[in-house]
CSV table of N, CA and C in Angstrom, one decimal:
chain,number,residue,atom,x,y,z
A,21,GLU,N,88.2,78.0,99.7
A,21,GLU,CA,88.2,79.5,99.8
A,21,GLU,C,88.8,79.7,98.6
A,22,MET,N,90.0,79.4,98.1
A,22,MET,CA,90.7,79.8,96.8
A,22,MET,C,89.7,79.4,95.8
A,23,GLU,N,89.1,78.6,95.7
A,23,GLU,CA,88.2,78.4,94.6
A,23,GLU,C,86.9,79.3,94.4
A,24,LYS,N,86.6,79.7,95.6
A,24,LYS,CA,85.7,81.0,95.4
A,24,LYS,C,86.3,82.2,94.9
A,25,VAL,N,87.3,82.5,95.5
A,25,VAL,CA,88.2,83.6,94.8
A,25,VAL,C,88.5,83.6,93.7
A,26,ARG,N,88.9,82.5,92.9
A,26,ARG,CA,89.3,82.0,91.6
A,26,ARG,C,87.9,82.3,90.6
A,27,THR,N,86.9,81.8,91.0
A,27,THR,CA,85.4,82.0,90.5
A,27,THR,C,85.2,83.3,90.5
A,28,LEU,N,85.2,84.3,91.5
A,28,LEU,CA,84.9,85.6,91.4
A,28,LEU,C,85.8,86.5,90.7
A,29,SER,N,87.2,86.2,90.4
A,29,SER,CA,88.2,86.7,89.6
A,29,SER,C,87.9,86.3,88.2
A,30,LYS,N,87.7,85.1,87.9
A,30,LYS,CA,87.2,85.0,86.5
A,30,LYS,C,86.0,85.8,85.9
A,31,ALA,N,85.0,86.0,86.9
A,31,ALA,CA,83.9,86.8,86.6
A,31,ALA,C,84.2,88.1,86.4
A,32,THR,N,85.5,88.7,86.8
A,32,THR,CA,85.8,90.0,86.5
A,32,THR,C,86.6,90.6,85.5
A,33,GLN,N,87.1,89.4,85.2
A,33,GLN,CA,88.4,89.6,84.2
A,33,GLN,C,87.9,90.5,83.0
A,34,THR,N,86.9,90.8,82.7
A,34,THR,CA,86.5,91.5,81.2
A,34,THR,C,86.0,92.8,81.9
A,35,SER,N,85.9,93.2,83.1
A,35,SER,CA,85.5,94.4,83.7
A,35,SER,C,86.6,95.5,83.7
A,36,ASN,N,86.3,96.6,83.4
A,36,ASN,CA,87.2,97.7,83.1
A,36,ASN,C,88.1,98.2,84.5
A,37,THR,N,87.4,97.7,85.6
A,37,THR,CA,88.3,98.1,87.0
A,37,THR,C,88.0,96.8,87.7
A,38,THR,N,88.6,96.4,88.4
A,38,THR,CA,88.6,95.4,89.5
A,38,THR,C,89.6,95.8,90.8
A,39,ILE,N,88.8,95.9,91.6
A,39,ILE,CA,89.6,96.1,93.1
A,39,ILE,C,89.4,94.9,94.1
A,40,PHE,N,90.6,94.3,94.6
A,40,PHE,CA,90.6,93.2,95.6
A,40,PHE,C,90.5,94.0,97.0
A,41,ILE,N,90.1,93.2,97.7
A,41,ILE,CA,89.9,93.8,99.2
A,41,ILE,C,90.1,92.5,100.1
A,42,GLY,N,91.3,92.8,101.1
A,42,GLY,CA,91.5,91.5,101.9
A,42,GLY,C,91.9,92.1,103.2
A,43,HIS,N,92.3,91.3,104.4
A,43,HIS,CA,92.6,91.7,105.4
A,43,HIS,C,94.1,91.8,105.6
A,44,TYR,N,94.8,90.6,104.9
A,44,TYR,CA,96.2,90.6,105.1
A,44,TYR,C,97.2,91.1,103.9
A,45,PRO,N,98.3,91.9,104.0
A,45,PRO,CA,99.1,92.2,103.1
A,45,PRO,C,99.5,90.9,102.4
A,46,LEU,N,99.9,91.0,101.0
A,46,LEU,CA,100.4,90.0,100.1
A,46,LEU,C,101.6,89.4,100.7
A,47,SER,N,102.6,90.1,101.3
A,47,SER,CA,103.6,89.6,101.9
A,47,SER,C,103.4,88.7,103.0
A,48,PHE,N,102.4,89.0,103.5
A,48,PHE,CA,101.8,87.9,104.9
A,48,PHE,C,101.2,86.7,104.3
A,49,THR,N,100.6,86.5,103.2
A,49,THR,CA,99.5,85.7,102.6
A,49,THR,C,100.5,84.6,101.9
A,50,TYR,N,100.0,83.4,102.4
A,50,TYR,CA,100.6,82.3,102.1
A,50,TYR,C,99.9,81.2,100.9
A,51,SER,N,98.8,82.0,100.6
A,51,SER,CA,97.9,81.1,99.6
A,51,SER,C,98.5,80.7,98.3
A,52,ASN,N,98.6,79.8,97.9
A,52,ASN,CA,99.3,79.5,96.8
A,52,ASN,C,98.6,80.1,95.4
A,53,GLY,N,99.0,80.6,94.5
A,53,GLY,CA,98.1,81.3,93.4
A,53,GLY,C,97.4,82.4,93.6
A,54,ILE,N,97.6,83.1,94.7
A,54,ILE,CA,96.8,84.2,94.9
A,54,ILE,C,97.4,85.4,94.0
A,55,ARG,N,98.4,85.6,93.7
A,55,ARG,CA,99.0,86.5,92.8
A,55,ARG,C,98.5,86.4,91.5
A,56,ASP,N,98.5,85.2,91.0
A,56,ASP,CA,97.8,84.8,89.8
A,56,ASP,C,96.4,85.3,89.6
A,57,VAL,N,95.8,84.9,90.5
A,57,VAL,CA,94.3,85.3,90.7
A,57,VAL,C,94.1,87.1,90.5
A,58,MET,N,95.0,87.6,91.3
A,58,MET,CA,94.7,89.0,91.2
A,58,MET,C,95.7,89.9,90.1
A,59,ARG,N,96.0,89.1,89.1
A,59,ARG,CA,97.0,89.7,87.9
A,59,ARG,C,96.0,90.8,87.4
A,60,HIS,N,94.8,90.7,87.0
A,60,HIS,CA,94.3,91.7,86.1
A,60,HIS,C,93.6,92.8,87.4
A,61,GLY,N,93.7,92.9,88.5
A,61,GLY,CA,93.3,93.9,89.3
A,61,GLY,C,94.1,94.9,89.2
A,62,ILE,N,93.3,96.2,89.6
A,62,ILE,CA,94.2,97.7,89.4
A,62,ILE,C,94.8,97.7,91.0
A,63,VAL,N,94.4,97.1,91.9
A,63,VAL,CA,94.8,97.5,93.3
A,63,VAL,C,94.0,96.3,94.5
A,64,TYR,N,95.0,96.1,95.2
A,64,TYR,CA,94.7,95.3,96.3
A,64,TYR,C,94.7,96.1,97.8
A,65,LEU,N,93.6,96.5,98.4
A,65,LEU,CA,93.5,97.0,99.5
A,65,LEU,C,93.5,96.0,100.8
A,66,ASN,N,94.1,96.6,101.7
A,66,ASN,CA,94.2,95.5,103.0
A,66,ASN,C,94.3,96.1,104.1
A,67,GLY,N,94.2,96.0,105.3
A,67,GLY,CA,93.9,96.7,106.6
A,67,GLY,C,94.5,96.1,107.8
A,68,HIS,N,95.4,95.1,107.7
A,68,HIS,CA,95.9,94.5,108.8
A,68,HIS,C,97.0,95.1,109.3
A,69,VAL,N,97.9,95.7,108.6
A,69,VAL,CA,99.2,96.4,109.2
A,69,VAL,C,98.8,97.8,109.7
A,70,HIS,N,99.1,98.2,110.8
A,70,HIS,CA,98.5,99.3,111.3
A,70,HIS,C,99.4,100.6,111.1
A,71,ALA,N,98.8,101.8,111.2
A,71,ALA,CA,99.3,103.1,110.7
A,71,ALA,C,100.8,103.3,111.3
A,72,SER,N,101.4,102.6,112.3
A,72,SER,CA,102.8,103.0,112.9
A,72,SER,C,103.8,102.5,111.6
A,73,ILE,N,103.5,101.7,110.5
A,73,ILE,CA,104.4,101.4,109.9
A,73,ILE,C,104.7,102.4,108.8
A,74,LYS,N,106.0,102.5,108.3
A,74,LYS,CA,106.2,104.0,107.5
A,74,LYS,C,105.7,103.8,106.1
A,75,ASN,N,106.1,102.7,105.4
A,75,ASN,CA,105.5,102.7,104.0
A,75,ASN,C,104.1,101.6,103.9
A,76,LEU,N,103.2,102.0,103.6
A,76,LEU,CA,102.0,101.3,103.5
A,76,LEU,C,101.3,101.0,102.1
A,77,TYR,N,102.4,101.0,101.2
A,77,TYR,CA,102.2,100.6,99.9
A,77,TYR,C,103.1,99.9,99.0
A,78,ALA,N,103.0,99.3,97.9
A,78,ALA,CA,103.9,98.5,97.1
A,78,ALA,C,103.4,98.5,96.0
A,79,ARG,N,104.4,98.6,94.8
A,79,ARG,CA,104.0,98.3,93.6
A,79,ARG,C,104.5,96.9,93.1
A,80,HIS,N,104.0,96.1,92.9
A,80,HIS,CA,104.4,94.6,92.6
A,80,HIS,C,105.2,94.4,91.2
A,81,SER,N,105.9,93.6,91.0
A,81,SER,CA,106.7,93.3,89.7
A,81,SER,C,105.5,92.9,88.4
A,82,ASP,N,104.2,92.4,89.0
A,82,ASP,CA,103.3,92.5,88.0
A,82,ASP,C,102.5,93.7,87.8
A,83,GLU,N,102.7,94.6,88.2
A,83,GLU,CA,102.0,95.9,88.2
A,83,GLU,C,101.0,96.2,89.2
A,84,LEU,N,100.7,95.1,89.9
A,84,LEU,CA,99.7,95.4,90.9
A,84,LEU,C,99.9,96.2,92.1
A,85,LEU,N,99.2,97.1,92.3
A,85,LEU,CA,99.5,98.2,93.3
A,85,LEU,C,98.6,97.7,94.6
A,86,GLU,N,99.6,97.8,95.7
A,86,GLU,CA,99.1,97.3,97.0
A,86,GLU,C,99.1,98.4,98.0
A,87,LEU,N,97.9,98.7,98.8
A,87,LEU,CA,97.5,99.7,99.5
A,87,LEU,C,97.4,99.2,101.0
A,88,GLU,N,98.2,99.3,102.0
A,88,GLU,CA,97.9,99.1,103.1
A,88,GLU,C,97.3,100.0,104.1
A,89,LEU,N,96.0,100.0,104.0
A,89,LEU,CA,95.1,101.0,104.7
A,89,LEU,C,95.3,101.0,106.5
A,90,GLY,N,95.8,102.1,107.0
A,90,GLY,CA,96.2,101.9,108.5
A,90,GLY,C,94.7,101.9,109.2
A,91,ASP,N,94.5,101.3,110.2
A,91,ASP,CA,93.3,101.3,111.3
A,91,ASP,C,92.1,101.9,110.6
A,92,TRP,N,91.2,101.5,110.5
A,92,TRP,CA,89.7,101.6,109.6
A,92,TRP,C,89.0,102.0,110.9
A,93,LYS,N,89.5,102.3,111.9
A,93,LYS,CA,88.6,102.5,113.3
A,93,LYS,C,87.8,103.9,113.1
């Protein structure tokens, strides 16, 4: 699966906007190299954590914005 993600990421490196969408927050993700793949994106949207969590966002040291979207129901 990571090879598929890497291929898609490379295809969007020259785009003016790249948005990544996934299920789990990056703090729950153990895929080796995922942050490197996302380094050119402007935001990572995920929906695993539910709305009862207080802070549903993070700005990582590589400037990637992560937004945890509460319950998409």
